[in-house]
Amino acid sequence: DKSASHAVALGFIYDSEFEAAVLSKKAMKTSGDGDFPSEANDTGSSGVSDVNPPKGCPLYNTPLDNFSKRSFQLYQQAAEMNDSLGAMQLGAKYLRGEGVTQDVKLALKWYTRAAVLNNPIAQHKVGCFFDEGLPGACAKNIRDAIKWYSLAADCMPDSLHNLARIFEEGRNGKCDMVNAVTLYSVAASRGYSPSQVSIGRLFLLGLGQVQRDETAGRQVLTLAAESGDPDGQLTLGMMH
């Protein structure tokens, strides 16, 4: 639906201008320059000032809080037309309390709506909610976490990684290292550094049906370290 897509796109514009204005405000306060009033006069309800963004912003003379409120309205409009991206962004707004009063139950509702509409990012997020629990909205439920991670796995290497951790730790009722290693390996092959670290450590220790191979472990840990993964850098550094 073009109208839903346009609403989401406009919502992104309001959100980006909101973020740019907040960053500009912080920079100006640091330098002691600019149009913003002092912190004592800040009155924003979302934790930021309800004041004008700096001159030069495309939405100059629009109060900062209005940015989030307007993007919330646009995402809501799109979500009600069954747009998966609009539903996901609406869930994020409720989760963070941006442009609306925080409501984790509604956050879960709209993330789930987006997940049902086959949005893989939302599917992963709902998987995380059930994996870790979302206080006030849902308790931990590993079966539901596996369901949503599995749906997202084709597009989301982090879902593959989280599934592998569930199987490795036996949180589904039994330890399944064969599946864990397979999933870590697939995610690692897609360049997901936490999985590269996990499979690298398994190579180093010779665990989980993985034959001990220090050379292979070093190679995959190097990939993680070079991508900036701190665990990969730490583990590789301890080998020297």
N, CA and C of each residue as an Amber inpcrd file, in Angstrom:
protein
   720
   0.8550000  -1.1850000   0.0000000   0.0000000   0.0000000   0.0000000
   0.8920000   1.2370000   0.0000000   0.7530000   2.0670000  -1.0690000
   1.6330000   3.2240000  -1.1980000   1.4220000   4.2290000  -0.0740000
   0.1660000   4.4070000   0.3710000  -0.0900000   5.3900000   1.4250000
   0.5740000   4.9620000   2.7260000   0.5790000   3.6550000   3.0120000
   1.2530000   3.1580000   4.2130000   2.7540000   3.3570000   4.1030000
   3.3170000   3.0480000   2.9320000   4.7530000   3.2280000   2.7230000
   5.1570000   4.6900000   2.8500000   4.3100000   5.5860000   2.3340000
   4.5970000   7.0210000   2.4290000   4.5530000   7.4730000   3.8850000
   3.6000000   6.9470000   4.6510000   3.4990000   7.3160000   6.0620000
   4.7400000   6.8770000   6.8230000   5.2150000   5.6580000   6.5540000
   6.4230000   5.1670000   7.2240000   7.6270000   6.0100000   6.8290000
   7.7550000   6.3140000   5.5400000   8.8840000   7.1170000   5.0730000
   8.8910000   8.4920000   5.7280000   7.7200000   9.1090000   5.8520000
   7.6270000  10.4200000   6.5010000   7.9290000  10.2980000   7.9930000
   7.5090000   9.1870000   8.5920000   7.8400000   8.9530000   9.9940000
   9.3380000   8.8800000  10.2120000  10.0330000   8.2240000   9.2810000
  11.4960000   8.1490000   9.3720000  12.1120000   9.5400000   9.2860000
  11.5450000  10.3940000   8.4310000  12.0700000  11.7520000   8.2960000
  11.9240000  12.5170000   9.6050000  10.7630000  12.4140000  10.2250000
  10.5580000  13.1000000  11.5080000  11.5190000  12.5480000  12.5630000
  11.6930000  11.2350000  12.5820000  12.6070000  10.6420000  13.5610000
  14.0420000  11.0820000  13.3260000  14.4600000  11.1260000  12.0670000
  15.8340000  11.5210000  11.7750000  16.0640000  12.9840000  12.1170000
  15.0670000  13.8330000  11.8650000  15.2080000  15.2430000  12.2120000
  15.2240000  15.4190000  13.7310000  14.4400000  14.6080000  14.4220000
  14.4330000  14.6320000  15.8820000  15.8270000  14.3110000  16.4150000
  16.4110000  13.2320000  15.9000000  17.7350000  12.8280000  16.3630000
  18.7860000  13.8660000  16.0190000  18.6830000  14.4270000  14.8130000
  19.6440000  15.4530000  14.4060000  19.5240000  16.6940000  15.2810000
  18.2970000  17.0660000  15.6150000  18.0910000  18.2540000  16.4400000
  18.6250000  18.0540000  17.8460000  18.4180000  16.8540000  18.4060000
  18.9350000  16.5800000  19.7500000  20.4520000  16.6260000  19.7580000
  21.0770000  16.0450000  18.7310000  22.5340000  16.0690000  18.6520000
  23.0440000  17.5000000  18.4830000  22.3350000  18.2920000  17.6850000
  22.7270000  19.6910000  17.4940000  22.6220000  20.4530000  18.8030000
  21.5620000  20.1620000  19.5540000  21.3820000  20.8400000  20.8300000
  22.5340000  20.5240000  21.7710000  22.8980000  19.2420000  21.8360000
  23.9880000  18.8380000  22.7230000  25.2880000  19.5130000  22.3200000
  25.5320000  19.5720000  21.0060000  26.7610000  20.2000000  20.5260000
  26.7880000  21.6770000  20.8630000  25.6580000  22.3620000  20.7080000
  25.5900000  23.7950000  20.9820000  25.7520000  24.0810000  22.4690000
  25.1580000  23.2110000  23.3050000  25.2860000  23.4300000  24.7460000
  26.7280000  23.2320000  25.1780000  27.4210000  22.2880000  24.5250000
  28.8190000  22.0440000  24.8490000  29.6870000  23.2320000  24.4770000
  29.3570000  23.8510000  23.3220000  30.1600000  24.9770000  22.8470000
  29.6960000  26.3090000  23.4210000  28.5070000  26.3100000  24.0650000
  27.9710000  27.5580000  24.6150000  27.3890000  28.4540000  23.5600000
  27.0450000  27.8610000  22.3830000  26.5340000  28.6650000  21.2750000
  25.1520000  28.1650000  20.8850000  24.4700000  28.8980000  20.0260000
  23.2230000  28.4140000  19.4560000  21.9900000  29.0280000  20.0770000
  20.8030000  28.5720000  19.5870000  19.5250000  29.1570000  19.9650000
  18.8710000  28.5070000  21.1660000  19.4220000  27.3780000  21.6380000
  18.7190000  26.6280000  22.6680000  18.8070000  27.3090000  24.0300000
  17.7110000  27.2380000  24.8120000  17.7430000  27.7800000  26.1630000
  18.5290000  26.8710000  27.0860000  18.7220000  27.3320000  28.3090000
  19.4740000  26.5250000  29.2690000  18.6560000  25.3250000  29.7020000
  19.3390000  24.3550000  30.3280000  18.6770000  23.1340000  30.7920000
  17.5670000  23.4500000  31.7710000  17.6950000  24.5430000  32.5060000
  16.6830000  24.9070000  33.4990000  15.3380000  25.1910000  32.8680000
  15.3410000  25.5550000  31.5800000  14.0970000  25.8700000  30.8980000
  13.5600000  24.7110000  30.0670000  14.2460000  23.5370000  30.1280000
  13.8100000  22.3920000  29.3290000  12.5290000  21.8200000  29.9020000
  11.5900000  21.4930000  29.0080000  10.2880000  20.9970000  29.4810000
   9.7980000  19.7950000  28.7030000  10.6870000  19.1130000  27.9560000
  10.2350000  17.9970000  27.1240000   9.7150000  16.8380000  27.9450000
   8.6020000  16.2400000  27.4990000   8.0090000  15.1260000  28.2310000
   8.6850000  13.8110000  27.9290000   9.4820000  13.7090000  26.8500000
  10.1070000  12.4430000  26.4900000  11.5710000  12.4010000  26.8680000
  11.9910000  13.3200000  27.7560000  13.3690000  13.3280000  28.1830000
  14.2350000  14.2640000  27.3640000  13.6420000  14.9540000  26.3900000
  14.3610000  15.9560000  25.6170000  13.5800000  17.2550000  25.7130000
  14.2110000  18.3480000  25.3350000  13.5870000  19.6560000  25.5030000
  12.4820000  19.8950000  24.4890000  11.4100000  20.5030000  24.9530000
  10.3100000  20.8750000  24.0550000  10.5980000  22.2750000  23.5350000
  11.6570000  22.3470000  22.7200000  12.1350000  23.6360000  22.2150000
  12.3910000  23.5020000  20.7230000  12.6790000  24.6380000  20.0910000
  12.9320000  24.6210000  18.6580000  14.2700000  23.9830000  18.3480000
  14.3370000  23.2310000  17.2370000  15.6390000  22.7970000  16.7440000
  16.3960000  24.0070000  16.2110000  17.6820000  23.8810000  15.9490000
  18.4740000  25.0300000  15.5130000  18.0730000  25.5080000  14.1270000
  18.3520000  26.7680000  13.8590000  18.1100000  27.3030000  12.5170000
  18.9030000  26.4720000  11.5040000  18.2850000  26.2190000  10.3830000
  18.9200000  25.3820000   9.3800000  18.3130000  24.0010000   9.3210000
  17.7030000  23.5440000  10.4270000  16.9830000  22.2710000  10.4060000
  15.7600000  22.4290000   9.4990000  15.4550000  21.4430000   8.6490000
  14.2780000  21.5550000   7.7720000  12.9820000  21.7810000   8.5370000
  12.9200000  21.3310000   9.7770000  11.6930000  21.4830000  10.5530000
  11.8770000  22.5290000  11.6650000  12.6460000  23.5880000  11.3430000
  12.8250000  24.6770000  12.3000000  11.4660000  25.2290000  12.7290000
  11.3570000  25.5890000  14.0030000  10.1250000  26.0530000  14.6340000
   9.1600000  24.9160000  14.9760000   9.6200000  23.6670000  14.8390000
   8.8310000  22.5240000  15.2890000   9.4110000  22.0520000  16.6140000
   8.6380000  22.0800000  17.7260000   9.1630000  21.6120000  19.0120000
   9.6590000  20.1790000  18.9130000  10.7480000  19.8890000  19.6060000
  11.3580000  18.5680000  19.5150000  10.3780000  17.4430000  19.8300000
   9.5840000  17.6010000  20.8820000   8.6460000  16.5410000  21.2470000
   7.6490000  16.2650000  20.1310000   7.3270000  17.2920000  19.3510000
   6.3660000  17.1050000  18.2660000   6.8830000  16.1660000  17.1890000
   8.2200000  16.0800000  17.0470000   8.7980000  15.1830000  16.0550000
   8.3820000  13.7490000  16.3570000   8.6090000  13.3200000  17.6070000
   8.2920000  11.9480000  17.9880000   6.7980000  11.6850000  17.9700000
   6.0140000  12.6730000  18.3960000   4.5630000  12.4940000  18.3820000
   4.0500000  12.3390000  16.9590000   4.6070000  13.1250000  16.0460000
   4.1560000  13.0440000  14.6610000   4.5820000  11.7260000  14.0250000
   5.8140000  11.2920000  14.2740000   6.2440000  10.0170000  13.6960000
   5.4300000   8.8690000  14.2780000   5.0900000   8.9540000  15.5770000
   4.2220000   7.9420000  16.1810000   2.8930000   7.8590000  15.4340000
   2.2850000   9.0120000  15.1600000   1.0020000   9.0380000  14.4530000
   1.1170000   8.4240000  13.0590000   2.2190000   8.6990000  12.3910000
   2.4150000   8.1660000  11.0420000   2.6150000   6.6540000  11.0660000
   3.4080000   6.1630000  12.0180000   3.5990000   4.7160000  12.1300000
   2.2890000   4.0260000  12.4970000   1.5020000   4.6750000  13.3580000
   0.2070000   4.1080000  13.7380000  -0.7080000   4.0100000  12.5220000
  -0.6990000   5.0470000  11.7150000  -1.5090000   5.0520000  10.4930000
  -1.1080000   3.8930000   9.5870000   0.1890000   3.6960000   9.4040000
   0.6670000   2.6140000   8.5430000   0.3740000   1.2470000   9.1510000
   0.5620000   1.1290000  10.4630000   0.3340000  -0.1520000  11.1360000
  -1.1110000  -0.5920000  11.0060000  -2.0170000   0.3600000  11.0990000
  -3.4390000   0.0310000  11.0020000  -3.8400000  -0.3840000   9.5890000
  -2.9200000  -0.1400000   8.6180000  -3.1360000  -0.6310000   7.2550000
  -2.3490000  -1.9190000   7.0140000  -1.9240000  -2.5570000   8.1230000
  -1.1870000  -3.8240000   8.0610000   0.1520000  -3.7050000   7.3450000
   0.8150000  -2.5810000   7.5270000   2.1710000  -2.4130000   7.0280000
   3.1360000  -2.9340000   8.0920000   3.9570000  -3.9120000   7.7450000
   4.8000000  -4.5650000   8.7500000   5.8510000  -3.6210000   9.3280000
   6.4190000  -2.7580000   8.4950000   7.4300000  -1.8290000   8.9910000
   6.7910000  -0.7900000   9.9070000   5.5970000  -0.3040000   9.5240000
   4.8960000   0.6370000  10.3920000   4.5620000   0.0110000  11.7340000
   4.1140000  -1.2560000  11.7150000   3.7780000  -1.9420000  12.9640000
   5.0120000  -2.1200000  13.8440000   6.1400000  -2.4630000  13.2230000
   7.3680000  -2.6400000  13.9970000   7.8220000  -1.3160000  14.6150000
   7.7800000  -0.2390000  13.8290000   8.1920000   1.0630000  14.3480000
   7.2360000   1.5420000  15.4450000   5.9620000   1.2140000  15.3090000
   5.0030000   1.5660000  16.3540000   5.3290000   0.8150000  17.6380000
   5.6740000  -0.4600000  17.5010000   6.0860000  -1.2290000  18.6710000
   7.3040000  -0.6240000  19.3490000   8.2540000  -0.1650000  18.5300000
   9.4570000   0.4520000  19.0820000   9.1270000   1.7340000  19.8370000
   8.1790000   2.5000000  19.3150000   7.7680000   3.7380000  19.9820000
   7.1680000   3.4330000  21.3560000   6.2960000   2.4360000  21.4030000
   5.6990000   2.0560000  22.6860000   6.7620000   1.4960000  23.6450000
   7.7020000   0.7610000  23.1190000   8.7360000   0.1620000  23.9650000
   9.6110000   1.2330000  24.6070000   9.9560000   2.2660000  23.8340000
  10.8470000   3.3160000  24.3360000  10.1010000   4.4970000  24.9410000
   8.7860000   4.5680000  24.7180000   8.0380000   5.7050000  25.2260000
   8.3640000   6.9850000  24.4890000   8.5200000   6.8910000  23.1770000
   8.8300000   8.0600000  22.3530000   7.5810000   8.5170000  21.6130000
   7.1430000   9.7140000  21.9130000   5.9510000  10.2490000  21.2710000
   4.6650000   9.7140000  21.8400000   4.7580000   8.8690000  22.8630000
   3.6010000   8.2380000  23.4840000   4.0380000   7.7180000  24.8450000
   3.0970000   7.5000000  25.7450000   3.4290000   6.9260000  27.0410000
   3.9170000   5.4860000  26.8560000   4.9970000   5.1370000  27.5140000
   5.5390000   3.7890000  27.3820000   4.4980000   2.7460000  27.7840000
   4.3780000   1.6980000  26.9660000   3.4260000   0.6190000  27.2330000
   3.9940000  -0.6590000  26.6310000   4.5910000  -1.5030000  27.4700000
   5.2800000  -2.6820000  26.9570000   4.2980000  -3.7120000  26.3870000
   3.0750000  -3.7490000  26.9010000   2.0920000  -4.6810000  26.3450000
   1.7410000  -4.3070000  24.9090000   1.5600000  -3.0040000  24.6720000
   1.2840000  -2.5600000  23.3110000   2.5200000  -2.7080000  22.4290000
   3.6950000  -2.5560000  23.0240000   4.9220000  -2.7900000  22.2610000
   4.9570000  -4.2300000  21.7640000   4.6840000  -5.1710000  22.6610000
   4.6680000  -6.5780000  22.2680000   3.5840000  -6.8410000  21.2260000
   2.4320000  -6.2300000  21.3990000   1.3290000  -6.4150000  20.4450000
   1.7420000  -6.0120000  19.0330000   2.3570000  -4.8390000  18.9050000
   2.6580000  -4.3450000  17.5670000   3.8980000  -5.0050000  16.9740000
   4.8700000  -5.3480000  17.8020000   5.9920000  -6.1330000  17.2810000
   5.4850000  -7.4840000  16.7780000   4.5590000  -8.0880000  17.5290000
   4.0090000  -9.3820000  17.1160000   3.2140000  -9.2380000  15.8270000
   2.4600000  -8.1470000  15.6900000   1.7220000  -7.9140000  14.4560000
   2.6910000  -7.8550000  13.2730000   3.7880000  -7.1320000  13.4530000
   4.7860000  -7.0390000  12.3820000   5.4120000  -8.4020000  12.1020000
   5.6420000  -9.1780000  13.1600000   6.2310000 -10.5100000  12.9970000
   5.2970000 -11.4300000  12.2210000   4.0160000 -11.3630000  12.5290000
   3.0160000 -12.1680000  11.8090000   2.9650000 -11.7610000  10.3360000
   3.2660000 -10.5020000  10.0650000   3.2930000  -9.9970000   8.6890000
   4.6430000 -10.2750000   8.0120000   5.4230000 -11.1690000   8.6390000
   6.6770000 -11.6810000   8.0570000   7.8130000 -10.6720000   8.0060000
   7.8310000  -9.7610000   8.9750000   8.9780000  -8.8600000   9.0970000
  10.0490000  -9.5860000   9.9240000  11.1930000  -9.9420000   9.3440000
  12.1830000 -10.7490000  10.0690000  12.8090000 -10.0330000  11.2600000
  12.9460000  -8.7110000  11.1700000  13.5100000  -7.9730000  12.3080000
  12.5510000  -8.0530000  13.4890000  11.2520000  -7.8930000  13.2160000
  10.2530000  -8.0090000  14.2800000  10.1870000  -9.4370000  14.8130000
  10.3080000 -10.4230000  13.9400000  10.3150000 -11.8130000  14.3890000
  11.4690000 -12.0610000  15.3500000  12.6340000 -11.5240000  15.0180000
  13.7850000 -11.6660000  15.9250000  13.5190000 -10.9680000  17.2500000
  12.9490000  -9.7730000  17.1810000  12.6850000  -9.0110000  18.4060000
  11.6990000  -9.7330000  19.3090000  10.6260000 -10.2920000  18.7250000
   9.6590000 -11.0380000  19.5250000  10.3260000 -12.2790000  20.1180000
  11.2010000 -12.9070000  19.3350000  11.9720000 -14.0250000  19.8700000
  12.7790000 -13.6220000  21.0890000  13.3940000 -12.4480000  21.0250000
  14.1710000 -11.9470000  22.1740000  13.2710000 -11.7030000  23.3810000
  12.0780000 -11.1520000  23.1390000  11.1560000 -10.9080000  24.2500000
  10.8470000 -12.2080000  24.9910000  10.5540000 -13.2710000  24.2380000
  10.2160000 -14.5350000  24.8780000  11.4510000 -15.2640000  25.4090000
  12.5810000 -15.0260000  24.8020000  13.8380000 -15.6320000  25.2650000
  14.2430000 -15.0660000  26.6200000  14.1350000 -13.7530000  26.7600000
  14.6060000 -13.0700000  27.9650000  13.4780000 -12.6920000  28.9150000
  12.2400000 -12.6520000  28.3880000  11.1180000 -12.1410000  29.1670000
  11.0450000 -10.6360000  29.0340000   9.8390000 -10.1040000  28.9430000
   9.6230000  -8.6600000  28.8850000   8.7250000  -8.2950000  30.0560000
   9.3190000  -7.8380000  31.1620000   8.5250000  -7.5490000  32.3630000
   7.3250000  -6.6540000  32.0670000   6.1660000  -7.0930000  32.5190000
   4.9450000  -6.3380000  32.2900000   4.2070000  -6.7310000  31.0280000
   4.8480000  -7.5830000  30.1940000   4.2190000  -7.9780000  28.9290000
   4.2010000  -9.4900000  28.7250000   5.3410000 -10.1530000  28.9540000
   5.3830000 -11.6000000  28.7620000   6.4960000 -12.2090000  29.5920000
   6.2630000 -13.4540000  30.0170000   7.2820000 -14.2060000  30.7450000
   8.1830000 -14.9310000  29.7490000   9.3000000 -15.4590000  30.2290000
  10.1620000 -16.2570000  29.3760000   9.3930000 -17.4690000  28.8670000
   9.5690000 -17.7640000  27.5900000   8.9290000 -18.9320000  26.9880000
   9.8390000 -19.4100000  25.8600000  10.6810000 -20.3830000  26.1550000
  11.6920000 -20.8150000  25.2000000  11.0640000 -21.4000000  23.9430000
   9.9340000 -22.0840000  24.0860000   9.2730000 -22.6410000  22.9030000
   8.8670000 -21.5320000  21.9370000   8.3010000 -20.4560000  22.4690000
   7.9240000 -19.3350000  21.6050000   9.1510000 -18.6200000  21.0490000
  10.2060000 -18.5310000  21.8650000  11.4440000 -17.9080000  21.3850000
  11.9990000 -18.6830000  20.2020000  12.0290000 -20.0150000  20.3080000
  12.5230000 -20.8520000  19.2090000  11.6640000 -20.6600000  17.9650000
  10.3640000 -20.5840000  18.1570000   9.4420000 -20.3940000  17.0280000
   9.7820000 -19.1210000  16.2540000   9.9140000 -18.0100000  16.9610000
  10.1250000 -16.7400000  16.2630000  11.5440000 -16.6250000  15.7230000
  12.5460000 -17.1000000  16.4690000  13.9100000 -17.1060000  15.9400000
  13.9880000 -17.9410000  14.6630000  13.3090000 -19.0780000  14.6520000
  13.3550000 -19.9700000  13.4890000  12.7470000 -19.3000000  12.2650000
  11.6770000 -18.5380000  12.4660000  11.0530000 -17.8290000  11.3500000
  11.9670000 -16.7340000  10.7980000  12.7480000 -16.1240000  11.6780000
  13.6200000 -15.0140000  11.2660000  14.9690000 -15.4930000  10.7300000
  15.3000000 -16.7480000  10.9680000  16.6700000 -17.2310000  10.7770000
  17.2040000 -17.0720000   9.3570000  16.3510000 -17.1870000   8.3470000
  16.8400000 -17.0730000   6.9700000  17.4370000 -15.6960000   6.6930000
  16.9270000 -14.6740000   7.3770000  17.3810000 -13.3000000   7.1310000
  18.2360000 -12.7300000   8.2600000  18.1570000 -13.3260000   9.4460000
  18.7760000 -12.7330000  10.6340000  19.8110000 -13.6790000  11.2440000
  21.1020000 -13.4490000  10.9800000  22.1160000 -14.3190000  11.5920000
  22.1170000 -14.2580000  13.1170000  21.6480000 -13.1380000  13.6900000
  21.5770000 -13.0640000  15.1430000  20.4920000 -13.9950000  15.6910000
  19.4550000 -14.2780000  14.8930000  18.4750000 -15.2750000  15.3090000
  19.0970000 -16.6700000  15.2920000  19.8900000 -16.9700000  14.2720000
  20.6160000 -18.2350000  14.2330000  21.5000000 -18.3900000  15.4620000
  22.1940000 -17.3170000  15.8070000  23.1030000 -17.3480000  16.9550000
  22.3360000 -17.5990000  18.2500000  21.2140000 -16.9100000  18.4260000
  20.4350000 -17.0890000  19.6480000  19.8390000 -18.4860000  19.7390000
  19.4300000 -19.0450000  18.6050000  18.9650000 -20.4290000  18.5840000
  20.0930000 -21.3740000  18.9980000  21.2830000 -21.1310000  18.4570000
  22.4300000 -21.9770000  18.7950000  22.7180000 -21.9330000  20.2920000
  22.6210000 -20.7640000  20.8780000  22.8670000 -20.6450000  22.3230000
  21.8320000 -21.4310000  23.1260000  20.5810000 -21.3730000  22.7000000
  19.5260000 -22.1310000  23.3930000  19.8570000 -23.6170000  23.3620000
  20.2760000 -24.1130000  22.1810000  20.5870000 -25.5360000  22.0600000
  21.8510000 -25.8980000  22.8320000  22.8710000 -25.0230000  22.7740000
  24.1190000 -25.3020000  23.4850000  23.8970000 -25.3410000  24.9990000
  23.0850000 -24.4230000  25.4930000  22.8510000 -24.3290000  26.9410000
  21.7450000 -25.2580000  27.4210000  21.0770000 -25.9280000  26.4880000
  20.0240000 -26.8650000  26.8720000  18.7920000 -26.2060000  27.4470000
  18.5280000 -24.9750000  27.0420000  17.3790000 -24.2610000  27.6090000
  16.0370000 -24.7210000  27.0340000  16.0970000 -25.5700000  26.0230000
  14.8670000 -26.1650000  25.4990000  14.5970000 -27.5390000  26.1110000
  15.3530000 -27.8940000  27.1570000  15.1420000 -29.1570000  27.8580000
  16.2780000 -30.1370000  27.7090000  17.1170000 -29.9670000  26.6890000
  18.2630000 -30.8550000  26.5230000  19.3410000 -30.1400000  25.7200000
  20.5760000 -30.4750000  26.0250000  21.7010000 -29.9120000  25.2840000
  21.7710000 -30.5900000  23.9120000  21.8910000 -29.7990000  22.8630000
  21.9580000 -30.3260000  21.5010000  23.1100000 -29.6290000  20.7830000
  24.3170000 -30.1540000  20.9930000  25.4960000 -29.5090000  20.4350000
  25.5800000 -29.6540000  18.9240000  24.9950000 -30.7060000  18.3710000
  25.0270000 -30.8730000  16.9140000  24.3050000 -29.7080000  16.2420000
  23.0860000 -29.4250000  16.7070000  22.3430000 -28.2940000  16.1490000
  23.0250000 -26.9700000  16.4600000  23.5500000 -26.8520000  17.6710000
  24.2200000 -25.6110000  18.0580000  25.3940000 -25.3090000  17.1350000
  26.2330000 -26.2990000  16.8930000  27.4030000 -26.0980000  16.0380000
  26.9760000 -25.7550000  14.6140000  25.9550000 -26.4380000  14.1130000
  25.4590000 -26.1620000  12.7590000  24.9940000 -24.7160000  12.6380000
  24.2190000 -24.2650000  13.6200000  23.6770000 -22.9030000  13.5680000
  24.7640000 -21.8480000  13.7550000  25.6910000 -22.0840000  14.6930000
  26.8150000 -21.1580000  14.8540000  27.5930000 -21.0540000  13.5450000
  27.8170000 -22.2060000  12.8940000  28.6190000 -22.2230000  11.6680000
  27.9450000 -21.4470000  10.5480000  26.6270000 -21.6070000  10.4000000
  25.9090000 -20.8780000   9.3530000  25.9670000 -19.3760000   9.6140000
  25.7090000 -18.9800000  10.8740000  25.7520000 -17.5520000  11.2080000
  27.1630000 -16.9970000  11.0300000  28.1740000 -17.7760000  11.4100000
  29.5620000 -17.3340000  11.2590000  29.9120000 -17.1510000   9.7860000
  29.4070000 -18.0530000   8.9310000  29.6850000 -17.9490000   7.4900000
  29.0530000 -16.7080000   6.8800000  28.0310000 -16.1630000   7.5520000
  27.3950000 -14.9320000   7.0880000  28.0610000 -13.6900000   7.6760000
  29.1540000 -13.9080000   8.3830000  29.9130000 -12.7840000   8.9150000
  29.4580000 -12.2810000  10.2600000  28.6450000 -13.0760000  10.9840000
  28.1500000 -12.6330000  12.2920000  29.2120000 -12.9310000  13.3410000
  29.8510000 -11.8840000  13.8530000  31.0460000 -12.0600000  14.6780000
  30.8130000 -12.8090000  15.9980000  29.6780000 -12.6200000  16.7140000
  29.5000000 -13.4180000  17.9320000  29.4980000 -14.9220000  17.6580000
  28.9520000 -15.3350000  16.5120000  28.9810000 -16.7510000  16.1530000
  30.3900000 -17.1830000  15.7590000  31.1260000 -16.2970000  15.1320000
  32.5210000 -16.6100000  14.8210000  33.3120000 -16.8460000  16.0950000
  33.0540000 -16.0350000  17.1120000  33.7290000 -16.2280000  18.4020000
  33.3270000 -17.5590000  19.0200000  32.0370000 -17.8700000  18.9800000
  31.5550000 -19.1100000  19.5900000  32.1390000 -20.3380000  18.9020000
  32.1140000 -20.3590000  17.5780000  32.6400000 -21.5260000  16.8720000
  34.1560000 -21.5890000  17.0030000  34.8020000 -20.4180000  17.0670000
  36.2520000 -20.3880000  17.2700000  36.6500000 -20.9970000  18.6010000
  35.9080000 -20.6830000  19.6420000  36.1980000 -21.2520000  20.9590000
  35.9570000 -22.7580000  20.9740000  34.9320000 -23.2070000  20.2630000
  34.6670000 -24.6510000  20.1900000  35.8180000 -25.3670000  19.4860000
  36.3670000 -24.7430000  18.4470000  37.5420000 -25.3150000  17.7800000
  38.7350000 -25.3800000  18.7390000  38.9380000 -24.3340000  19.4960000
  40.0890000 -24.2800000  20.3940000  39.9990000 -25.3460000  21.4910000
  38.7810000 -25.5880000  21.9680000  38.5920000 -26.5080000  23.0880000
  38.2260000 -27.9220000  22.6490000  37.8280000 -28.0690000  21.3800000
  37.4170000 -29.3770000  20.9080000  36.1250000 -29.8440000  21.5510000
  35.1340000 -28.9600000  21.5840000  33.8620000 -29.2720000  22.2270000
  32.7460000 -29.3880000  21.2040000  31.6330000 -29.9950000  21.6270000
  30.4080000 -30.0140000  20.8280000  30.5520000 -30.6640000  19.4760000
  31.1410000 -31.8370000  19.4160000  31.3110000 -32.5740000  18.1670000
  32.3020000 -31.8890000  17.2200000  32.9860000 -30.8680000  17.7120000
  33.9880000 -30.1660000  16.9010000  35.3590000 -30.6900000  17.2800000
  36.0750000 -31.2070000  16.3100000  37.4190000 -31.6990000  16.5860000
  38.3410000 -30.5240000  16.9000000  39.1710000 -30.6860000  17.9140000
  40.0680000 -29.6050000  18.3140000  40.9830000 -29.2370000  17.1590000
  40.9980000 -27.9530000  16.8240000  41.7930000 -27.4690000  15.7020000
  42.1680000 -26.0260000  15.9930000  43.3510000 -25.8270000  16.5480000
  43.7660000 -24.4780000  16.9570000  43.9080000 -23.5500000  15.7580000
  44.3640000 -24.0860000  14.6310000  44.5250000 -23.2510000  13.4360000
  43.1790000 -22.7230000  12.9470000  42.1920000 -23.6180000  12.8580000
  40.8530000 -23.1930000  12.4220000  40.2530000 -22.2180000  13.4250000
  40.4510000 -22.4930000  14.7130000  39.9410000 -21.5940000  15.7400000
  40.5490000 -20.2110000  15.6290000  41.8560000 -20.1610000  15.4040000
  42.5330000 -18.8720000  15.2710000  42.0300000 -18.1110000  14.0410000
  41.8000000 -18.8280000  12.9610000  41.3490000 -18.1810000  11.7280000
  39.9900000 -17.5210000  11.9060000  39.0610000 -18.2560000  12.5050000
  37.7160000 -17.6950000  12.6330000  37.6800000 -16.6010000  13.6940000
  38.4820000 -16.7270000  14.7340000  38.5710000 -15.6690000  15.7430000
  39.2040000 -14.4050000  15.1560000  40.1340000 -14.5780000  14.2410000
  40.7500000 -13.4310000  13.5710000  39.7140000 -12.6580000  12.7630000
  38.8180000 -13.3910000  12.0970000  37.7430000 -12.7270000  11.3580000
  36.8880000 -11.8780000  12.2890000  36.5630000 -12.4470000  13.4530000
  35.7470000 -11.7040000  14.4140000  36.5000000 -10.4890000  14.9420000
  37.7630000 -10.6920000  15.2770000  38.5640000  -9.6060000  15.8360000
  38.7360000  -8.4760000  14.8340000  38.9620000  -8.8170000  13.5740000
  39.1620000  -7.7950000  12.5490000  37.8910000  -7.0070000  12.2620000
  36.7290000  -7.5990000  12.5910000  35.4680000  -6.8710000  12.4130000
  35.1830000  -5.9600000  13.6040000  36.0590000  -6.0180000  14.6250000
  35.9000000  -5.1560000  15.7920000  35.2040000  -5.8040000  16.9700000
  34.9670000  -7.1230000  16.9060000  34.2890000  -7.7980000  18.0060000
  35.2170000  -7.8610000  19.2230000  34.8160000  -7.2830000  20.3590000
  35.7120000  -7.2460000  21.5270000  36.0030000  -8.6220000  22.1010000
  35.0260000  -9.5360000  22.0700000  35.2720000 -10.8910000  22.5770000
  36.2670000 -11.6330000  21.6780000  36.1340000 -11.4140000  20.3660000
  37.0860000 -12.0200000  19.4640000  38.4930000 -11.4870000  19.6890000
  38.5900000 -10.1810000  19.8910000  39.8980000  -9.5670000  20.1340000
  40.4910000 -10.0710000  21.4450000  39.6560000 -10.1800000  22.4740000
  40.1360000 -10.6390000  23.7790000  40.6010000 -12.0840000  23.7030000
  39.8000000 -12.9600000  23.1030000  40.1490000 -14.3730000  23.0190000
  41.4160000 -14.5770000  22.1830000  41.5060000 -13.8550000  21.0840000
  42.7000000 -13.9650000  20.2290000  43.9230000 -13.4450000  20.9620000
  43.7450000 -12.3490000  21.7040000  44.8800000 -11.7950000  22.4540000
  45.3840000 -12.7190000  23.5200000  44.5110000 -13.4960000  24.1290000
  44.9120000 -14.4380000  25.1710000  45.6930000 -15.6300000  24.6100000
  45.6240000 -15.8100000  23.2850000  46.3530000 -16.9180000  22.6650000
  47.8060000 -16.5740000  22.4130000  48.1460000 -15.2960000  22.5030000
  49.5310000 -14.8800000  22.2170000  50.3640000 -14.8820000  23.4910000
